[in-house]
PDB file of N, CA and C in Angstrom:
ATOM      1  N   UNK B1329       2.301  -7.803 -13.697  1.00  0.00           N
ATOM      2  CA  UNK B1329       2.244  -6.480 -12.439  1.00  0.00           C
ATOM      3  C   UNK B1329       1.841  -5.349 -12.475  1.00  0.00           C
ATOM      4  N   UNK B1330       1.242  -4.483 -11.789  1.00  0.00           N
ATOM      5  CA  UNK B1330       0.527  -3.192 -11.794  1.00  0.00           C
ATOM      6  C   UNK B1330       0.937  -2.244 -11.636  1.00  0.00           C
ATOM      7  N   UNK B1331       0.642  -1.307 -12.601  1.00  0.00           N
ATOM      8  CA  UNK B1331       1.655  -0.096 -12.563  1.00  0.00           C
ATOM      9  C   UNK B1331       0.349   1.263 -12.297  1.00  0.00           C
ATOM     10  N   UNK B1332       1.119   1.807 -11.245  1.00  0.00           N
ATOM     11  CA  UNK B1332      -0.387   3.134 -10.937  1.00  0.00           C
ATOM     12  C   UNK B1332      -0.182   4.022 -11.383  1.00  0.00           C
ATOM     13  N   UNK B1333      -0.201   5.263 -11.881  1.00  0.00           N
ATOM     14  CA  UNK B1333       0.100   6.039 -12.904  1.00  0.00           C
ATOM     15  C   UNK B1333      -1.146   7.611 -12.603  1.00  0.00           C
ATOM     16  N   UNK B1334      -0.181   8.262 -11.777  1.00  0.00           N
ATOM     17  CA  UNK B1334      -0.885   9.203 -11.112  1.00  0.00           C
ATOM     18  C   UNK B1334      -0.990  10.586 -12.141  1.00  0.00           C
ATOM     19  N   UNK B1335      -1.838  11.334 -12.360  1.00  0.00           N
ATOM     20  CA  UNK B1335      -1.364  12.849 -12.845  1.00  0.00           C
ATOM     21  C   UNK B1335      -1.726  13.829 -11.958  1.00  0.00           C
ATOM     22  N   UNK B1336      -0.694  14.986 -12.196  1.00  0.00           N
ATOM     23  CA  UNK B1336      -0.821  16.019 -11.420  1.00  0.00           C
ATOM     24  C   UNK B1336      -2.084  17.168 -11.664  1.00  0.00           C
ATOM     25  N   UNK B1337      -2.766  17.008 -12.507  1.00  0.00           N
ATOM     26  CA  UNK B1337      -3.775  17.753 -12.916  1.00  0.00           C
ATOM     27  C   UNK B1337      -5.005  16.835 -13.849  1.00  0.00           C
ATOM     28  N   UNK B1338      -6.075  17.395 -14.145  1.00  0.00           N
ATOM     29  CA  UNK B1338      -7.396  16.433 -14.780  1.00  0.00           C
ATOM     30  C   UNK B1338      -7.058  16.334 -15.972  1.00  0.00           C
ATOM     31  N   UNK B1339      -6.366  17.957 -16.481  1.00  0.00           N
ATOM     32  CA  UNK B1339      -6.080  17.940 -18.011  1.00  0.00           C
ATOM     33  C   UNK B1339      -4.707  16.970 -18.324  1.00  0.00           C
ATOM     34  N   UNK B1340      -3.577  16.718 -17.339  1.00  0.00           N
ATOM     35  CA  UNK B1340      -2.922  15.848 -17.644  1.00  0.00           C
ATOM     36  C   UNK B1340      -3.477  14.220 -17.594  1.00  0.00           C
ATOM     37  N   UNK B1341      -4.566  14.165 -16.756  1.00  0.00           N
ATOM     38  CA  UNK B1341      -5.096  12.726 -17.017  1.00  0.00           C
ATOM     39  C   UNK B1341      -5.595  12.829 -19.189  1.00  0.00           C
ATOM     40  N   UNK B1342      -6.139  13.874 -19.495  1.00  0.00           N
ATOM     41  CA  UNK B1342      -6.575  13.398 -20.770  1.00  0.00           C
ATOM     42  C   UNK B1342      -5.541  13.839 -21.327  1.00  0.00           C
ATOM     43  N   UNK B1343      -4.389  14.786 -21.383  1.00  0.00           N
ATOM     44  CA  UNK B1343      -3.484  14.482 -22.593  1.00  0.00           C
ATOM     45  C   UNK B1343      -2.922  13.752 -21.911  1.00  0.00           C
ATOM     46  N   UNK B1344      -2.121  13.194 -20.803  1.00  0.00           N
ATOM     47  CA  UNK B1344      -1.127  11.909 -20.882  1.00  0.00           C
ATOM     48  C   UNK B1344      -2.019  10.519 -20.934  1.00  0.00           C
ATOM     49  N   UNK B1345      -3.266  10.329 -21.118  1.00  0.00           N
ATOM     50  CA  UNK B1345      -3.677   9.212 -21.366  1.00  0.00           C
ATOM     51  C   UNK B1345      -3.972   9.272 -23.195  1.00  0.00           C
ATOM     52  N   UNK B1346      -3.820  10.504 -23.595  1.00  0.00           N
ATOM     53  CA  UNK B1346      -4.008  10.621 -24.983  1.00  0.00           C
ATOM     54  C   UNK B1346      -2.837   9.930 -25.709  1.00  0.00           C
ATOM     55  N   UNK B1347      -1.687  10.314 -25.062  1.00  0.00           N
ATOM     56  CA  UNK B1347      -0.333  10.106 -25.615  1.00  0.00           C
ATOM     57  C   UNK B1347       0.136   9.057 -24.975  1.00  0.00           C
ATOM     58  N   UNK B1348      -0.575   8.392 -24.378  1.00  0.00           N
ATOM     59  CA  UNK B1348      -0.345   7.116 -23.511  1.00  0.00           C
ATOM     60  C   UNK B1348      -0.951   5.929 -23.951  1.00  0.00           C
ATOM     61  N   UNK B1349      -1.794   5.991 -25.275  1.00  0.00           N
ATOM     62  CA  UNK B1349      -2.843   4.922 -25.256  1.00  0.00           C
ATOM     63  C   UNK B1349      -2.688   3.879 -25.058  1.00  0.00           C
ATOM     64  N   UNK B1350      -1.384   3.578 -25.507  1.00  0.00           N
ATOM     65  CA  UNK B1350      -1.421   2.155 -25.916  1.00  0.00           C
ATOM     66  C   UNK B1350      -0.573   1.315 -24.643  1.00  0.00           C
ATOM     67  N   UNK B1351      -1.031   2.087 -23.671  1.00  0.00           N
ATOM     68  CA  UNK B1351      -0.430   1.380 -22.596  1.00  0.00           C
ATOM     69  C   UNK B1351      -1.199  -0.225 -22.203  1.00  0.00           C
ATOM     70  N   UNK B1352      -0.926  -1.344 -21.462  1.00  0.00           N
ATOM     71  CA  UNK B1352      -1.224  -2.521 -21.415  1.00  0.00           C
ATOM     72  C   UNK B1352      -2.878  -1.926 -20.418  1.00  0.00           C
ATOM     73  N   UNK B1353      -3.615  -2.858 -20.513  1.00  0.00           N
ATOM     74  CA  UNK B1353      -4.851  -2.400 -19.515  1.00  0.00           C
ATOM     75  C   UNK B1353      -5.022  -2.509 -18.105  1.00  0.00           C
ATOM     76  N   UNK B1354      -3.734  -2.739 -17.434  1.00  0.00           N
ATOM     77  CA  UNK B1354      -3.618  -3.335 -16.247  1.00  0.00           C
ATOM     78  C   UNK B1354      -3.292  -1.885 -15.652  1.00  0.00           C
ATOM     79  N   UNK B1355      -2.499  -0.766 -16.559  1.00  0.00           N
ATOM     80  CA  UNK B1355      -2.108   0.623 -15.864  1.00  0.00           C
ATOM     81  C   UNK B1355      -3.282   1.410 -15.481  1.00  0.00           C
ATOM     82  N   UNK B1356      -3.177   1.757 -14.163  1.00  0.00           N
ATOM     83  CA  UNK B1356      -4.377   2.288 -13.473  1.00  0.00           C
ATOM     84  C   UNK B1356      -4.094   4.100 -13.674  1.00  0.00           C
ATOM     85  N   UNK B1357      -5.538   4.603 -13.860  1.00  0.00           N
ATOM     86  CA  UNK B1357      -5.035   6.447 -13.830  1.00  0.00           C
ATOM     87  C   UNK B1357      -6.096   7.114 -12.713  1.00  0.00           C
ATOM     88  N   UNK B1358      -5.254   7.777 -12.235  1.00  0.00           N
ATOM     89  CA  UNK B1358      -6.046   8.431 -11.309  1.00  0.00           C
ATOM     90  C   UNK B1358      -5.563   9.794 -10.834  1.00  0.00           C
ATOM     91  N   UNK B1359      -6.079  11.069 -10.564  1.00  0.00           N
ATOM     92  CA  UNK B1359      -6.044  12.501 -10.186  1.00  0.00           C
ATOM     93  C   UNK B1359      -5.258  12.619  -8.925  1.00  0.00           C
ATOM     94  N   UNK B1360      -4.122  12.895  -8.893  1.00  0.00           N
ATOM     95  CA  UNK B1360      -3.356  12.815  -7.686  1.00  0.00           C
ATOM     96  C   UNK B1360      -4.557  13.990  -6.633  1.00  0.00           C
ATOM     97  N   UNK B1361      -4.671  14.294  -5.355  1.00  0.00           N
ATOM     98  CA  UNK B1361      -5.400  15.074  -4.767  1.00  0.00           C
ATOM     99  C   UNK B1361      -5.249  16.329  -4.957  1.00  0.00           C
ATOM    100  N   UNK B1362      -5.940  17.419  -4.903  1.00  0.00           N
ATOM    101  CA  UNK B1362      -5.734  19.058  -5.177  1.00  0.00           C
ATOM    102  C   UNK B1362      -4.275  19.562  -4.128  1.00  0.00           C
ATOM    103  N   UNK B1363      -4.784  19.490  -3.127  1.00  0.00           N
ATOM    104  CA  UNK B1363      -3.263  19.358  -2.135  1.00  0.00           C
ATOM    105  C   UNK B1363      -2.312  18.957  -2.333  1.00  0.00           C
ATOM    106  N   UNK B1364      -2.059  17.951  -3.525  1.00  0.00           N
ATOM    107  CA  UNK B1364      -0.475  17.483  -3.981  1.00  0.00           C
ATOM    108  C   UNK B1364      -0.230  18.005  -5.518  1.00  0.00           C
ATOM    109  N   UNK B1365      -1.723  18.851  -6.172  1.00  0.00           N
ATOM    110  CA  UNK B1365      -1.247  19.322  -7.237  1.00  0.00           C
ATOM    111  C   UNK B1365       0.440  20.092  -7.156  1.00  0.00           C
ATOM    112  N   UNK B1366       0.743  20.135  -8.339  1.00  0.00           N
ATOM    113  CA  UNK B1366       2.194  21.400  -8.665  1.00  0.00           C
ATOM    114  C   UNK B1366       1.633  22.250  -9.147  1.00  0.00           C
ATOM    115  N   UNK B1367       1.995  23.121  -9.174  1.00  0.00           N
ATOM    116  CA  UNK B1367       2.106  24.532  -9.473  1.00  0.00           C
ATOM    117  C   UNK B1367       2.152  24.616 -10.972  1.00  0.00           C
ATOM    118  N   UNK B1368       3.323  24.004 -11.224  1.00  0.00           N
ATOM    119  CA  UNK B1368       4.178  23.659 -12.599  1.00  0.00           C
ATOM    120  C   UNK B1368       3.388  22.831 -13.862  1.00  0.00           C
ATOM    121  N   UNK B1369       1.963  23.424 -14.655  1.00  0.00           N
ATOM    122  CA  UNK B1369       1.606  22.566 -15.475  1.00  0.00           C
ATOM    123  C   UNK B1369       2.373  22.808 -16.607  1.00  0.00           C
ATOM    124  N   UNK B1370       3.423  23.184 -17.097  1.00  0.00           N
ATOM    125  CA  UNK B1370       4.250  23.345 -18.306  1.00  0.00           C
ATOM    126  C   UNK B1370       4.594  21.555 -18.467  1.00  0.00           C
ATOM    127  N   UNK B1371       4.918  21.160 -17.766  1.00  0.00           N
ATOM    128  CA  UNK B1371       5.048  19.343 -17.755  1.00  0.00           C
ATOM    129  C   UNK B1371       3.914  18.565 -16.897  1.00  0.00           C
ATOM    130  N   UNK B1372       3.922  16.948 -17.447  1.00  0.00           N
ATOM    131  CA  UNK B1372       2.991  16.130 -16.758  1.00  0.00           C
ATOM    132  C   UNK B1372       3.798  15.534 -15.884  1.00  0.00           C
ATOM    133  N   UNK B1373       3.702  15.849 -14.907  1.00  0.00           N
ATOM    134  CA  UNK B1373       4.938  14.626 -13.988  1.00  0.00           C
ATOM    135  C   UNK B1373       3.735  13.237 -13.607  1.00  0.00           C
ATOM    136  N   UNK B1374       4.404  12.008 -13.905  1.00  0.00           N
ATOM    137  CA  UNK B1374       3.696  11.003 -13.768  1.00  0.00           C
ATOM    138  C   UNK B1374       4.296   9.993 -12.279  1.00  0.00           C
ATOM    139  N   UNK B1375       3.583   9.613 -11.810  1.00  0.00           N
ATOM    140  CA  UNK B1375       3.751   8.567 -10.561  1.00  0.00           C
ATOM    141  C   UNK B1375       4.188   7.223 -11.009  1.00  0.00           C
ATOM    142  N   UNK B1376       4.938   6.874 -10.772  1.00  0.00           N
ATOM    143  CA  UNK B1376       5.154   5.517 -11.151  1.00  0.00           C
ATOM    144  C   UNK B1376       5.587   4.757  -9.989  1.00  0.00           C
ATOM    145  N   UNK B1377       4.456   3.433  -9.847  1.00  0.00           N
ATOM    146  CA  UNK B1377       4.549   2.783  -8.454  1.00  0.00           C
ATOM    147  C   UNK B1377       4.564   1.506  -8.862  1.00  0.00           C
ATOM    148  N   UNK B1378       4.965   0.464  -8.292  1.00  0.00           N
ATOM    149  CA  UNK B1378       5.184  -0.717  -8.322  1.00  0.00           C
ATOM    150  C   UNK B1378       6.879  -1.516  -9.021  1.00  0.00           C
ATOM    151  N   UNK B1379       7.120  -0.439  -8.922  1.00  0.00           N
ATOM    152  CA  UNK B1379       8.275  -0.605 -10.080  1.00  0.00           C
ATOM    153  C   UNK B1379       9.248  -1.889  -9.552  1.00  0.00           C
ATOM    154  N   UNK B1380       9.700  -3.434 -10.721  1.00  0.00           N
ATOM    155  CA  UNK B1380      10.284  -3.745  -9.877  1.00  0.00           C
ATOM    156  C   UNK B1380      11.484  -3.102  -9.299  1.00  0.00           C
ATOM    157  N   UNK B1381      12.214  -3.889  -7.792  1.00  0.00           N
ATOM    158  CA  UNK B1381      13.566  -3.435  -6.996  1.00  0.00           C
ATOM    159  C   UNK B1381      14.991  -3.080  -8.251  1.00  0.00           C
ATOM    160  N   UNK B1382      14.907  -3.333  -9.044  1.00  0.00           N
ATOM    161  CA  UNK B1382      15.768  -3.594 -10.359  1.00  0.00           C
ATOM    162  C   UNK B1382      15.790  -2.026 -11.349  1.00  0.00           C
ATOM    163  N   UNK B1383      14.686  -1.690 -10.833  1.00  0.00           N
ATOM    164  CA  UNK B1383      15.053  -0.498 -12.059  1.00  0.00           C
ATOM    165  C   UNK B1383      15.742   0.692 -11.664  1.00  0.00           C
ATOM    166  N   UNK B1384      15.984   1.120 -12.895  1.00  0.00           N
ATOM    167  CA  UNK B1384      17.080   2.456 -12.914  1.00  0.00           C
ATOM    168  C   UNK B1384      16.327   3.349 -13.262  1.00  0.00           C
ATOM    169  N   UNK B1385      16.851   4.180 -13.313  1.00  0.00           N
ATOM    170  CA  UNK B1385      16.481   5.523 -13.857  1.00  0.00           C
ATOM    171  C   UNK B1385      16.433   5.382 -15.800  1.00  0.00           C
ATOM    172  N   UNK B1386      17.566   4.598 -15.719  1.00  0.00           N
ATOM    173  CA  UNK B1386      17.341   4.555 -17.749  1.00  0.00           C
ATOM    174  C   UNK B1386      16.757   4.052 -17.895  1.00  0.00           C
ATOM    175  N   UNK B1387      16.328   2.938 -17.303  1.00  0.00           N
ATOM    176  CA  UNK B1387      15.279   1.661 -17.671  1.00  0.00           C
ATOM    177  C   UNK B1387      14.109   2.678 -17.613  1.00  0.00           C
ATOM    178  N   UNK B1388      13.651   3.243 -17.018  1.00  0.00           N
ATOM    179  CA  UNK B1388      12.373   4.278 -16.707  1.00  0.00           C
ATOM    180  C   UNK B1388      12.141   5.009 -17.651  1.00  0.00           C
ATOM    181  N   UNK B1389      13.620   5.663 -17.864  1.00  0.00           N
ATOM    182  CA  UNK B1389      13.468   6.557 -19.417  1.00  0.00           C
ATOM    183  C   UNK B1389      13.028   5.991 -20.380  1.00  0.00           C
ATOM    184  N   UNK B1390      14.098   4.984 -20.604  1.00  0.00           N
ATOM    185  CA  UNK B1390      13.814   4.162 -21.636  1.00  0.00           C
ATOM    186  C   UNK B1390      12.829   3.808 -22.105  1.00  0.00           C
ATOM    187  N   UNK B1391      11.975   3.269 -21.201  1.00  0.00           N
ATOM    188  CA  UNK B1391      10.674   2.813 -21.520  1.00  0.00           C
ATOM    189  C   UNK B1391       9.722   3.546 -21.734  1.00  0.00           C
ATOM    190  N   UNK B1392       9.130   4.894 -20.918  1.00  0.00           N
ATOM    191  CA  UNK B1392       8.841   5.548 -21.483  1.00  0.00           C
ATOM    192  C   UNK B1392       8.530   6.839 -22.517  1.00  0.00           C
ATOM    193  N   UNK B1393      10.262   6.405 -23.171  1.00  0.00           N
ATOM    194  CA  UNK B1393      10.231   7.101 -24.403  1.00  0.00           C
ATOM    195  C   UNK B1393       9.085   7.142 -25.470  1.00  0.00           C
ATOM    196  N   UNK B1394       9.075   6.114 -25.296  1.00  0.00           N
ATOM    197  CA  UNK B1394       8.239   5.420 -27.181  1.00  0.00           C
ATOM    198  C   UNK B1394       6.627   5.928 -26.592  1.00  0.00           C
ATOM    199  N   UNK B1395       6.189   7.061 -25.572  1.00  0.00           N
ATOM    200  CA  UNK B1395       5.003   7.621 -25.664  1.00  0.00           C
ATOM    201  C   UNK B1395       5.672   9.611 -25.894  1.00  0.00           C
ATOM    202  N   UNK B1396       6.700   9.659 -25.438  1.00  0.00           N
ATOM    203  CA  UNK B1396       7.156  10.989 -26.386  1.00  0.00           C
ATOM    204  C   UNK B1396       8.061  11.614 -25.312  1.00  0.00           C
ATOM    205  N   UNK B1397       8.490  12.786 -25.642  1.00  0.00           N
ATOM    206  CA  UNK B1397       9.795  13.312 -24.626  1.00  0.00           C
ATOM    207  C   UNK B1397      10.018  13.340 -23.652  1.00  0.00           C
ATOM    208  N   UNK B1398      10.845  12.576 -22.835  1.00  0.00           N
ATOM    209  CA  UNK B1398      10.816  12.807 -21.806  1.00  0.00           C
ATOM    210  C   UNK B1398      11.618  13.787 -20.591  1.00  0.00           C
ATOM    211  N   UNK B1399      11.611  13.929 -20.020  1.00  0.00           N
ATOM    212  CA  UNK B1399      12.084  15.541 -19.729  1.00  0.00           C
ATOM    213  C   UNK B1399      12.928  15.035 -18.454  1.00  0.00           C
ATOM    214  N   UNK B1400      12.558  14.177 -17.670  1.00  0.00           N
ATOM    215  CA  UNK B1400      12.665  13.743 -16.381  1.00  0.00           C
ATOM    216  C   UNK B1400      12.542  11.972 -16.151  1.00  0.00           C
ATOM    217  N   UNK B1401      13.028  11.370 -15.972  1.00  0.00           N
ATOM    218  CA  UNK B1401      12.924   9.697 -15.408  1.00  0.00           C
ATOM    219  C   UNK B1401      14.021   9.360 -13.756  1.00  0.00           C
ATOM    220  N   UNK B1402      13.067   9.304 -12.563  1.00  0.00           N
ATOM    221  CA  UNK B1402      13.702   9.195 -11.664  1.00  0.00           C
ATOM    222  C   UNK B1402      12.950   8.216 -10.679  1.00  0.00           C
ATOM    223  N   UNK B1403      14.062   7.130 -10.372  1.00  0.00           N
ATOM    224  CA  UNK B1403      13.483   6.299  -9.796  1.00  0.00           C
ATOM    225  C   UNK B1403      14.031   6.256  -8.287  1.00  0.00           C
ATOM    226  N   UNK B1404      13.338   6.744  -7.205  1.00  0.00           N
ATOM    227  CA  UNK B1404      13.237   6.914  -6.054  1.00  0.00           C
ATOM    228  C   UNK B1404      14.162   5.643  -5.154  1.00  0.00           C
ATOM    229  N   UNK B1405      15.136   6.358  -4.495  1.00  0.00           N
ATOM    230  CA  UNK B1405      15.717   5.288  -3.908  1.00  0.00           C
ATOM    231  C   UNK B1405      16.164   5.492  -1.823  1.00  0.00           C
ATOM    232  N   UNK B1406      16.395   5.065  -1.509  1.00  0.00           N
ATOM    233  CA  UNK B1406      16.712   5.094  -0.184  1.00  0.00           C
ATOM    234  C   UNK B1406      17.764   5.566   0.252  1.00  0.00           C
ATOM    235  N   UNK B1407      17.856   6.462   1.049  1.00  0.00           N
ATOM    236  CA  UNK B1407      19.217   7.466   1.188  1.00  0.00           C
ATOM    237  C   UNK B1407      20.207   6.384   2.470  1.00  0.00           C
ATOM    238  N   UNK B1408      19.751   6.050   3.032  1.00  0.00           N
ATOM    239  CA  UNK B1408      20.842   5.500   3.717  1.00  0.00           C
ATOM    240  C   UNK B1408      21.178   3.874   2.585  1.00  0.00           C
ATOM    241  N   UNK B1409      20.172   3.000   2.177  1.00  0.00           N
ATOM    242  CA  UNK B1409      20.489   1.717   1.395  1.00  0.00           C
ATOM    243  C   UNK B1409      20.874   2.417  -0.527  1.00  0.00           C
ATOM    244  N   UNK B1410      20.430   3.209  -0.243  1.00  0.00           N
ATOM    245  CA  UNK B1410      20.874   3.490  -1.926  1.00  0.00           C
ATOM    246  C   UNK B1410      19.685   2.683  -3.286  1.00  0.00           C
ATOM    247  N   UNK B1411      19.190   1.677  -2.528  1.00  0.00           N
ATOM    248  CA  UNK B1411      18.306   0.399  -3.314  1.00  0.00           C
ATOM    249  C   UNK B1411      17.178   1.235  -3.693  1.00  0.00           C
ATOM    250  N   UNK B1412      16.536   1.199  -4.897  1.00  0.00           N
ATOM    251  CA  UNK B1412      14.906   1.614  -4.944  1.00  0.00           C
ATOM    252  C   UNK B1412      14.116   1.217  -4.317  1.00  0.00           C
ATOM    253  N   UNK B1413      13.220   2.017  -3.870  1.00  0.00           N
ATOM    254  CA  UNK B1413      11.988   2.038  -2.928  1.00  0.00           C
ATOM    255  C   UNK B1413      10.840   1.358  -3.699  1.00  0.00           C
ATOM    256  N   UNK B1414      10.819   0.862  -5.027  1.00  0.00           N
ATOM    257  CA  UNK B1414       9.714   0.586  -6.361  1.00  0.00           C
ATOM    258  C   UNK B1414       8.764   1.407  -6.132  1.00  0.00           C
ATOM    259  N   UNK B1415       9.209   2.999  -6.197  1.00  0.00           N
ATOM    260  CA  UNK B1415       8.294   3.898  -7.234  1.00  0.00           C
ATOM    261  C   UNK B1415       9.714   4.777  -7.971  1.00  0.00           C
ATOM    262  N   UNK B1416       8.667   6.030  -8.791  1.00  0.00           N
ATOM    263  CA  UNK B1416       9.612   6.771  -9.506  1.00  0.00           C
ATOM    264  C   UNK B1416       8.717   7.423  -9.870  1.00  0.00           C
ATOM    265  N   UNK B1417       9.011   8.707 -10.744  1.00  0.00           N
ATOM    266  CA  UNK B1417       8.329   9.941 -11.436  1.00  0.00           C
ATOM    267  C   UNK B1417       8.667   9.700 -13.001  1.00  0.00           C
ATOM    268  N   UNK B1418       8.205  10.370 -13.785  1.00  0.00           N
ATOM    269  CA  UNK B1418       8.375  10.536 -14.883  1.00  0.00           C
ATOM    270  C   UNK B1418       8.026  11.987 -15.469  1.00  0.00           C
ATOM    271  N   UNK B1419       8.125  12.739 -16.324  1.00  0.00           N
ATOM    272  CA  UNK B1419       8.077  14.178 -16.701  1.00  0.00           C
ATOM    273  C   UNK B1419       8.222  13.913 -18.081  1.00  0.00           C
ATOM    274  N   UNK B1420       6.813  13.960 -18.779  1.00  0.00           N
ATOM    275  CA  UNK B1420       6.596  14.394 -20.415  1.00  0.00           C
ATOM    276  C   UNK B1420       6.303  15.471 -20.438  1.00  0.00           C
ATOM    277  N   UNK B1421       7.086  16.040 -21.676  1.00  0.00           N
ATOM    278  CA  UNK B1421       7.244  17.464 -22.331  1.00  0.00           C
ATOM    279  C   UNK B1421       6.065  17.759 -23.004  1.00  0.00           C
ATOM    280  N   UNK B1422       5.070  18.322 -23.397  1.00  0.00           N
ATOM    281  CA  UNK B1422       4.187  18.741 -23.603  1.00  0.00           C
ATOM    282  C   UNK B1422       4.432  20.150 -24.016  1.00  0.00           C
ATOM    283  N   UNK B1423       5.361  20.566 -24.477  1.00  0.00           N
ATOM    284  CA  UNK B1423       5.780  21.765 -25.085  1.00  0.00           C
ATOM    285  C   UNK B1423       6.130  21.701 -26.632  1.00  0.00           C
TER     286      UNK B1423
END
């Protein structure tokens, strides 16, 4: 499986890449377009795509804990079916 990780700032790529340095090589890093950037840069919010549909908030959180303190891990679900849409977000604390 290939996971795509998008950082909201270019400094997030550097900081996140250093903290997530032991990720498998198939992880892809790419900066989010400027119009999609978050104003709050206190935390680095990471987009995680290509998730298996059985992934829960808890499993996502537990996986990313190995890279540092997690503020939030959320798997996005369909509003009507409540089933995973195959992607989520992880916010790592850099405080």
